PDB file of C-alpha atoms in Angstrom:
ATOM      1  CA  ARG E  16     -40.794 -81.590   7.208  1.00 70.00           C
ATOM      2  CA  LYS E  17     -37.840 -83.204   7.011  1.00 79.00           C
ATOM      3  CA  GLU E  18     -34.679 -81.171   6.129  1.00 89.00           C
ATOM      4  CA  VAL E  19     -33.837 -83.045   2.867  1.00 93.00           C
ATOM      5  CA  GLU E  20     -36.753 -84.596   0.672  1.00 94.00           C
ATOM      6  CA  GLN E  21     -36.547 -86.293  -2.173  1.00 95.00           C
ATOM      7  CA  ASP E  22     -39.513 -87.603  -4.756  1.00 93.00           C
ATOM      8  CA  PRO E  23     -38.658 -91.967  -3.708  1.00 92.00           C
ATOM      9  CA  GLY E  24     -39.556 -93.062  -7.622  1.00 90.00           C
ATOM     10  CA  PRO E  25     -39.008 -95.448  -8.332  1.00 95.00           C
ATOM     11  CA  PHE E  26     -37.684 -93.699 -11.562  1.00 95.00           C
ATOM     12  CA  ASN E  27     -38.142 -96.248 -14.629  1.00 96.00           C
ATOM     13  CA  VAL E  28     -36.555 -95.425 -17.011  1.00 96.00           C
ATOM     14  CA  PRO E  29     -35.348 -96.959 -21.140  1.00 97.00           C
ATOM     15  CA  GLU E  30     -31.941 -97.798 -21.454  1.00 97.00           C
ATOM     16  CA  GLY E  31     -29.662 -94.017 -23.448  1.00 97.00           C
ATOM     17  CA  ALA E  32     -32.999 -91.834 -22.385  1.00 97.00           C
ATOM     18  CA  THR E  33     -31.969 -88.333 -19.899  1.00 97.00           C
ATOM     19  CA  VAL E  34     -33.828 -88.480 -16.617  1.00 96.00           C
ATOM     20  CA  ALA E  35     -33.633 -85.877 -13.828  1.00 95.00           C
ATOM     21  CA  PHE E  36     -34.916 -86.136  -9.957  1.00 91.00           C
ATOM     22  CA  ASN E  37     -34.632 -83.237  -7.947  1.00 94.00           C
ATOM     23  CA  CYS E  38     -33.583 -82.739  -4.453  1.00 95.00           C
ATOM     24  CA  THR E  39     -35.221 -79.989  -1.604  1.00 96.00           C
ATOM     25  CA  TYR E  40     -33.276 -78.914   1.742  1.00 94.00           C
ATOM     26  CA  SER E  41     -35.276 -76.775   4.461  1.00 92.00           C
ATOM     27  CA  ASN E  42     -32.488 -75.277   6.117  1.00 88.00           C
ATOM     28  CA  SER E  43     -31.494 -72.094   4.113  1.00 86.00           C
ATOM     29  CA  ALA E  44     -27.633 -72.467   6.355  1.00 85.00           C
ATOM     30  CA  SER E  45     -27.054 -75.375   4.228  1.00 86.00           C
ATOM     31  CA  GLN E  46     -23.601 -74.619   2.387  1.00 84.00           C
ATOM     32  CA  SER E  47     -22.313 -77.915   0.570  1.00 88.00           C
ATOM     33  CA  PHE E  48     -24.140 -79.977  -1.684  1.00 92.00           C
ATOM     34  CA  PHE E  49     -23.250 -84.327  -2.666  1.00 93.00           C
ATOM     35  CA  TRP E  50     -24.964 -86.380  -4.513  1.00 96.00           C
ATOM     36  CA  TYR E  51     -24.345 -90.654  -3.951  1.00 96.00           C
ATOM     37  CA  ARG E  52     -24.949 -92.509  -5.278  1.00 97.00           C
ATOM     38  CA  GLN E  53     -26.049 -96.522  -3.291  1.00 97.00           C
ATOM     39  CA  ASP E  54     -26.403-100.167  -5.354  1.00 97.00           C
ATOM     40  CA  CYS E  55     -28.671-102.322  -3.931  1.00 94.00           C
ATOM     41  CA  ARG E  56     -27.442-104.145  -0.782  1.00 93.00           C
ATOM     42  CA  LYS E  57     -24.072-101.970  -0.907  1.00 96.00           C
ATOM     43  CA  GLU E  58     -22.771 -99.253   1.006  1.00 97.00           C
ATOM     44  CA  PRO E  59     -23.156 -95.332  -0.227  1.00 97.00           C
ATOM     45  CA  LYS E  60     -20.478 -93.838  -2.077  1.00 95.00           C
ATOM     46  CA  LEU E  61     -19.326 -90.068  -2.966  1.00 93.00           C
ATOM     47  CA  LEU E  62     -21.006 -89.172  -6.951  1.00 95.00           C
ATOM     48  CA  MET E  63     -20.506 -86.263  -6.614  1.00 93.00           C
ATOM     49  CA  SER E  64     -20.044 -82.366  -5.410  1.00 90.00           C
ATOM     50  CA  VAL E  65     -22.926 -80.087  -6.097  1.00 91.00           C
ATOM     51  CA  TYR E  66     -21.104 -76.427  -6.651  1.00 83.00           C
ATOM     52  CA  SER E  67     -22.609 -72.890  -7.087  1.00 85.00           C
ATOM     53  CA  SER E  68     -22.606 -72.752 -10.830  1.00 86.00           C
ATOM     54  CA  GLY E  69     -23.573 -76.161 -11.973  1.00 87.00           C
ATOM     55  CA  ASN E  70     -21.229 -78.937 -12.154  1.00 92.00           C
ATOM     56  CA  GLU E  71     -20.726 -81.634 -14.757  1.00 93.00           C
ATOM     57  CA  ASP E  72     -19.337 -84.949 -14.580  1.00 93.00           C
ATOM     58  CA  GLY E  73     -19.418 -87.276 -17.563  1.00 96.00           C
ATOM     59  CA  ARG E  74     -22.748 -88.311 -18.346  1.00 97.00           C
ATOM     60  CA  PHE E  75     -23.615 -86.666 -14.685  1.00 97.00           C
ATOM     61  CA  THR E  76     -24.544 -83.059 -14.579  1.00 97.00           C
ATOM     62  CA  ALA E  77     -25.931 -81.669 -11.204  1.00 96.00           C
ATOM     63  CA  GLN E  78     -27.183 -78.340 -10.266  1.00 95.00           C
ATOM     64  CA  LEU E  79     -27.942 -76.370  -7.442  1.00 95.00           C
ATOM     65  CA  ASN E  80     -30.692 -73.414  -6.896  1.00 93.00           C
ATOM     66  CA  ARG E  81     -31.175 -71.213  -3.532  1.00 92.00           C
ATOM     67  CA  ALA E  82     -33.397 -69.082  -4.641  1.00 92.00           C
ATOM     68  CA  SER E  83     -35.491 -72.723  -4.483  1.00 93.00           C
ATOM     69  CA  GLN E  84     -33.553 -74.229  -2.275  1.00 94.00           C
ATOM     70  CA  TYR E  85     -33.101 -77.578  -4.366  1.00 93.00           C
ATOM     71  CA  ILE E  86     -30.251 -79.389  -5.985  1.00 96.00           C
ATOM     72  CA  SER E  87     -30.773 -81.903  -9.593  1.00 96.00           C
ATOM     73  CA  LEU E  88     -29.050 -84.704 -10.803  1.00 97.00           C
ATOM     74  CA  LEU E  89     -29.245 -84.915 -14.774  1.00 97.00           C
ATOM     75  CA  ILE E  90     -28.258 -88.477 -15.940  1.00 97.00           C
ATOM     76  CA  ARG E  91     -27.838 -88.599 -20.101  1.00 98.00           C
ATOM     77  CA  ASP E  92     -27.965 -91.377 -21.842  1.00 98.00           C
ATOM     78  CA  SER E  93     -28.681 -93.495 -19.033  1.00 97.00           C
ATOM     79  CA  LYS E  94     -26.915 -97.267 -18.460  1.00 97.00           C
ATOM     80  CA  LEU E  95     -28.096-100.362 -17.403  1.00 97.00           C
ATOM     81  CA  SER E  96     -25.371 -99.727 -14.880  1.00 97.00           C
ATOM     82  CA  ASP E  97     -27.008 -96.476 -13.511  1.00 98.00           C
ATOM     83  CA  SER E  98     -29.811 -97.617 -11.592  1.00 98.00           C
ATOM     84  CA  ALA E  99     -29.522 -97.719  -8.014  1.00 98.00           C
ATOM     85  CA  THR E 100     -30.376 -95.428  -5.167  1.00 97.00           C
ATOM     86  CA  TYR E 101     -29.497 -91.759  -5.460  1.00 98.00           C
ATOM     87  CA  LEU E 102     -28.918 -90.018  -2.692  1.00 97.00           C
ATOM     88  CA  CYS E 103     -29.109 -86.459  -1.732  1.00 96.00           C
ATOM     89  CA  VAL E 104     -26.240 -85.102   1.164  1.00 94.00           C
ATOM     90  CA  VAL E 105     -26.665 -81.740   2.872  1.00 92.00           C
ATOM     91  CA  ASN E 106     -23.919 -79.975   5.075  1.00 87.00           C
ATOM     92  CA  GLN E 107     -24.452 -76.875   7.038  1.00 75.00           C
ATOM     93  CA  LYS E 108     -20.391 -76.283   7.554  1.00 65.00           C
ATOM     94  CA  SER E 109     -21.139 -75.482  11.007  1.00 62.00           C
ATOM     95  CA  ASN E 110     -20.105 -79.219  12.122  1.00 63.00           C
ATOM     96  CA  TYR E 111     -19.021 -81.927  10.283  1.00 66.00           C
ATOM     97  CA  GLN E 112     -22.168 -83.890   9.903  1.00 76.00           C
ATOM     98  CA  LEU E 113     -24.353 -84.638   6.820  1.00 86.00           C
ATOM     99  CA  ILE E 114     -28.042 -84.302   6.191  1.00 90.00           C
ATOM    100  CA  TRP E 115     -28.858 -87.736   3.717  1.00 93.00           C
ATOM    101  CA  GLY E 116     -32.387 -87.066   1.925  1.00 94.00           C
ATOM    102  CA  ALA E 117     -34.006 -90.926   2.190  1.00 93.00           C
ATOM    103  CA  GLY E 118     -33.129 -91.116  -1.764  1.00 95.00           C
ATOM    104  CA  THR E 119     -34.376 -91.598  -5.169  1.00 96.00           C
ATOM    105  CA  LYS E 120     -34.743 -94.751  -6.594  1.00 96.00           C
ATOM    106  CA  LEU E 121     -33.683 -95.688 -10.847  1.00 97.00           C
ATOM    107  CA  ILE E 122     -34.620 -98.234 -12.430  1.00 97.00           C
ATOM    108  CA  ILE E 123     -32.519 -98.652 -16.466  1.00 97.00           C
ATOM    109  CA  LYS E 124     -34.928-101.336 -18.451  1.00 97.00           C
ATOM    110  CA  PRO E 125     -33.350-102.655 -21.322  1.00 95.00           C
TER     111      PRO E 125
ATOM    112  CA  ASP F   3      -5.175 -99.375   0.096  1.00 63.00           C
ATOM    113  CA  ALA F   4      -8.307-101.528   2.078  1.00 82.00           C
ATOM    114  CA  GLY F   5     -11.000 -99.454   2.669  1.00 94.00           C
ATOM    115  CA  VAL F   6     -13.679 -99.158   5.347  1.00 97.00           C
ATOM    116  CA  ILE F   7     -13.402-102.635   6.982  1.00 98.00           C
ATOM    117  CA  GLN F   8     -16.381-104.110   8.958  1.00 98.00           C
ATOM    118  CA  SER F   9     -17.124-106.766  10.755  1.00 97.00           C
ATOM    119  CA  PRO F  10     -18.825-108.755  11.079  1.00 98.00           C
ATOM    120  CA  ARG F  11     -21.035-108.561   7.917  1.00 97.00           C
ATOM    121  CA  HIS F  12     -24.150-110.127   9.429  1.00 97.00           C
ATOM    122  CA  GLU F  13     -25.045-111.084  12.323  1.00 97.00           C
ATOM    123  CA  VAL F  14     -28.466-112.202  13.780  1.00 98.00           C
ATOM    124  CA  THR F  15     -29.633-112.159  17.942  1.00 97.00           C
ATOM    125  CA  GLU F  16     -32.216-113.150  19.682  1.00 97.00           C
ATOM    126  CA  MET F  17     -33.616-110.502  21.742  1.00 97.00           C
ATOM    127  CA  GLY F  18     -32.088-108.867  24.665  1.00 97.00           C
ATOM    128  CA  GLN F  19     -28.509-110.644  24.173  1.00 97.00           C
ATOM    129  CA  GLU F  20     -25.489-108.386  24.185  1.00 97.00           C
ATOM    130  CA  VAL F  21     -24.812-107.107  20.360  1.00 98.00           C
ATOM    131  CA  THR F  22     -20.880-106.017  19.275  1.00 98.00           C
ATOM    132  CA  LEU F  23     -20.346-104.179  16.013  1.00 98.00           C
ATOM    133  CA  ARG F  24     -16.647-103.420  14.976  1.00 98.00           C
ATOM    134  CA  CYS F  25     -15.562-100.795  12.655  1.00 98.00           C
ATOM    135  CA  LYS F  26     -11.370-100.166  11.113  1.00 98.00           C
ATOM    136  CA  PRO F  27     -11.260 -97.216   9.728  1.00 97.00           C
ATOM    137  CA  ILE F  28      -8.813 -95.798   6.644  1.00 96.00           C
ATOM    138  CA  SER F  29      -5.756 -94.805   8.218  1.00 95.00           C
ATOM    139  CA  GLY F  30      -5.257 -91.964   8.938  1.00 93.00           C
ATOM    140  CA  HIS F  31      -8.367 -90.591   8.869  1.00 94.00           C
ATOM    141  CA  ASP F  32      -9.737 -88.438  11.187  1.00 91.00           C
ATOM    142  CA  TYR F  33     -13.753 -89.030  10.988  1.00 93.00           C
ATOM    143  CA  LEU F  34     -15.252 -91.667  12.331  1.00 95.00           C
ATOM    144  CA  PHE F  35     -19.303 -91.927  12.271  1.00 95.00           C
ATOM    145  CA  TRP F  36     -21.732 -94.705  12.643  1.00 97.00           C
ATOM    146  CA  TYR F  37     -25.394 -94.853  11.056  1.00 97.00           C
ATOM    147  CA  ARG F  38     -28.292 -96.726  10.533  1.00 97.00           C
ATOM    148  CA  GLN F  39     -30.017 -97.543   8.279  1.00 96.00           C
ATOM    149  CA  THR F  40     -33.612 -98.970   7.382  1.00 94.00           C
ATOM    150  CA  MET F  41     -36.311 -98.689   4.608  1.00 89.00           C
ATOM    151  CA  MET F  42     -38.275 -96.573   6.786  1.00 88.00           C
ATOM    152  CA  ARG F  43     -36.186 -93.720   8.408  1.00 88.00           C
ATOM    153  CA  GLY F  44     -33.315 -93.679   5.492  1.00 89.00           C
ATOM    154  CA  LEU F  45     -30.169 -93.187   6.545  1.00 92.00           C
ATOM    155  CA  GLU F  46     -29.467 -91.360  10.373  1.00 92.00           C
ATOM    156  CA  LEU F  47     -26.108 -90.423  11.865  1.00 93.00           C
ATOM    157  CA  LEU F  48     -25.767 -92.099  15.719  1.00 96.00           C
ATOM    158  CA  ILE F  49     -23.158 -90.535  16.816  1.00 95.00           C
ATOM    159  CA  TYR F  50     -19.186 -89.343  15.620  1.00 93.00           C
ATOM    160  CA  PHE F  51     -15.633 -89.223  16.834  1.00 95.00           C
ATOM    161  CA  ASN F  52     -12.975 -87.181  15.693  1.00 92.00           C
ATOM    162  CA  ASN F  53      -9.484 -87.914  16.373  1.00 93.00           C
ATOM    163  CA  ASN F  54     -11.116 -90.844  19.059  1.00 95.00           C
ATOM    164  CA  VAL F  55     -13.279 -88.750  21.324  1.00 95.00           C
ATOM    165  CA  PRO F  56     -17.227 -87.964  20.308  1.00 95.00           C
ATOM    166  CA  ILE F  57     -18.610 -84.899  19.352  1.00 91.00           C
ATOM    167  CA  ASP F  58     -21.832 -86.126  18.683  1.00 90.00           C
ATOM    168  CA  ASP F  59     -24.032 -88.560  20.090  1.00 92.00           C
ATOM    169  CA  SER F  60     -27.263 -87.070  19.884  1.00 91.00           C
ATOM    170  CA  GLY F  61     -28.749 -89.679  17.005  1.00 91.00           C
ATOM    171  CA  MET F  62     -28.080 -92.655  19.517  1.00 94.00           C
ATOM    172  CA  PRO F  63     -31.636 -94.045  20.433  1.00 87.00           C
ATOM    173  CA  GLU F  64     -31.487 -94.377  24.085  1.00 84.00           C
ATOM    174  CA  ASP F  65     -29.302 -96.164  26.633  1.00 90.00           C
ATOM    175  CA  ARG F  66     -28.969 -99.036  25.106  1.00 95.00           C
ATOM    176  CA  PHE F  67     -26.574 -98.114  22.549  1.00 97.00           C
ATOM    177  CA  SER F  68     -22.796 -97.056  23.124  1.00 97.00           C
ATOM    178  CA  ALA F  69     -20.278 -96.785  21.499  1.00 98.00           C
ATOM    179  CA  LYS F  70     -16.187 -96.175  21.879  1.00 97.00           C
ATOM    180  CA  MET F  71     -13.021 -95.711  19.696  1.00 98.00           C
ATOM    181  CA  PRO F  72      -9.953 -96.842  21.670  1.00 97.00           C
ATOM    182  CA  ASN F  73      -7.223 -95.882  19.068  1.00 95.00           C
ATOM    183  CA  ALA F  74      -7.425 -93.953  15.430  1.00 95.00           C
ATOM    184  CA  SER F  75      -7.645 -97.922  14.002  1.00 95.00           C
ATOM    185  CA  PHE F  76     -10.705 -98.973  15.713  1.00 97.00           C
ATOM    186  CA  SER F  77     -13.936 -98.184  17.179  1.00 98.00           C
ATOM    187  CA  THR F  78     -17.175-100.746  18.738  1.00 98.00           C
ATOM    188  CA  LEU F  79     -21.255 -99.889  18.428  1.00 98.00           C
ATOM    189  CA  LYS F  80     -22.376-102.624  21.341  1.00 98.00           C
ATOM    190  CA  ILE F  81     -26.672-102.414  22.291  1.00 97.00           C
ATOM    191  CA  GLN F  82     -27.133-104.279  25.170  1.00 97.00           C
ATOM    192  CA  PRO F  83     -29.990-105.192  25.120  1.00 96.00           C
ATOM    193  CA  SER F  84     -30.733-105.570  21.793  1.00 97.00           C
ATOM    194  CA  GLU F  85     -33.969-105.120  20.257  1.00 96.00           C
ATOM    195  CA  PRO F  86     -36.014-106.186  16.978  1.00 97.00           C
ATOM    196  CA  ARG F  87     -36.249-102.790  16.393  1.00 96.00           C
ATOM    197  CA  ASP F  88     -33.036-102.309  16.239  1.00 97.00           C
ATOM    198  CA  SER F  89     -32.602-104.528  12.844  1.00 97.00           C
ATOM    199  CA  ALA F  90     -31.578-102.663  10.378  1.00 98.00           C
ATOM    200  CA  VAL F  91     -27.796-102.358   8.238  1.00 98.00           C
ATOM    201  CA  TYR F  92     -25.262-100.467  10.762  1.00 98.00           C
ATOM    202  CA  PHE F  93     -22.843 -98.428   8.409  1.00 98.00           C
ATOM    203  CA  CYS F  94     -19.268 -96.652   9.398  1.00 98.00           C
ATOM    204  CA  ALA F  95     -17.530 -94.267   8.131  1.00 96.00           C
ATOM    205  CA  SER F  96     -14.603 -92.928   7.692  1.00 95.00           C
ATOM    206  CA  SER F  97     -13.106 -89.355   6.614  1.00 92.00           C
ATOM    207  CA  LEU F  98     -10.279 -86.509   6.151  1.00 89.00           C
ATOM    208  CA  ARG F  99     -11.267 -83.340   8.162  1.00 78.00           C
ATOM    209  CA  LEU F 100     -10.503 -81.079   5.193  1.00 70.00           C
ATOM    210  CA  ARG F 101     -12.800 -83.187   3.289  1.00 75.00           C
ATOM    211  CA  SER F 102     -15.281 -84.536   5.414  1.00 74.00           C
ATOM    212  CA  TYR F 103     -18.235 -84.371   2.604  1.00 80.00           C
ATOM    213  CA  GLU F 104     -16.606 -87.640   1.447  1.00 86.00           C
ATOM    214  CA  GLN F 105     -17.152 -90.161   3.375  1.00 92.00           C
ATOM    215  CA  TYR F 106     -15.703 -93.593   2.663  1.00 94.00           C
ATOM    216  CA  PHE F 107     -18.393 -96.186   4.256  1.00 96.00           C
ATOM    217  CA  GLY F 108     -18.089 -99.646   4.922  1.00 97.00           C
ATOM    218  CA  PRO F 109     -20.050-102.464   3.748  1.00 97.00           C
ATOM    219  CA  GLY F 110     -22.530-102.612   6.780  1.00 98.00           C
ATOM    220  CA  THR F 111     -23.226-105.119   9.343  1.00 98.00           C
ATOM    221  CA  ARG F 112     -26.585-106.355   8.083  1.00 98.00           C
ATOM    222  CA  LEU F 113     -28.056-106.874  12.158  1.00 98.00           C
ATOM    223  CA  THR F 114     -31.565-109.126  12.746  1.00 98.00           C
ATOM    224  CA  VAL F 115     -32.996-109.434  15.921  1.00 98.00           C
ATOM    225  CA  THR F 116     -36.174-112.101  16.087  1.00 97.00           C
TER     226      THR F 116
END
């Protein structure tokens, strides 16, 4: 079983819709959680951290469920520019390594 | 301020040849990471350095791969001899110790071994 699992998609979503996807992690000792975004043929970039209480950044909302060991990302009022692959990332804090999911591909259609 | 710089951006080489990838991290960052990304395996950490010292190279596939960081502003990843299965995008990333989760990636080197 992979340490961080994501639905690879693609999620095909009309512009303006709300879309959500989850990521599960296997190590209960995981302490920090993040979403990175990777555009096609580009490098990954940090999108947002995920806090225990949940957090929001504009149209993006991230949630953490420690009991079930998953994190989620919700995108409201989706834009064409949101089309990308979203990578779920976990850190155990025992070292400085990040454990990366394989990514969920999102395609926003006009 | 310039981001992470990688060179070359594209490399096509024949099996058996030596390949050297280069990286210049963001000035002041004390962590440097080398990753490999393929469709099949996703993003894999190969090795990372702290203050120019290799900390964990357990992700390096085999002895054909080696990495060095002779100073704070330069690192290399070398593959010798290269094989077709090494074809991938190789990313270098850097971060500050206190924000190690916020890794800044270079544009990557797209390596094709024929």
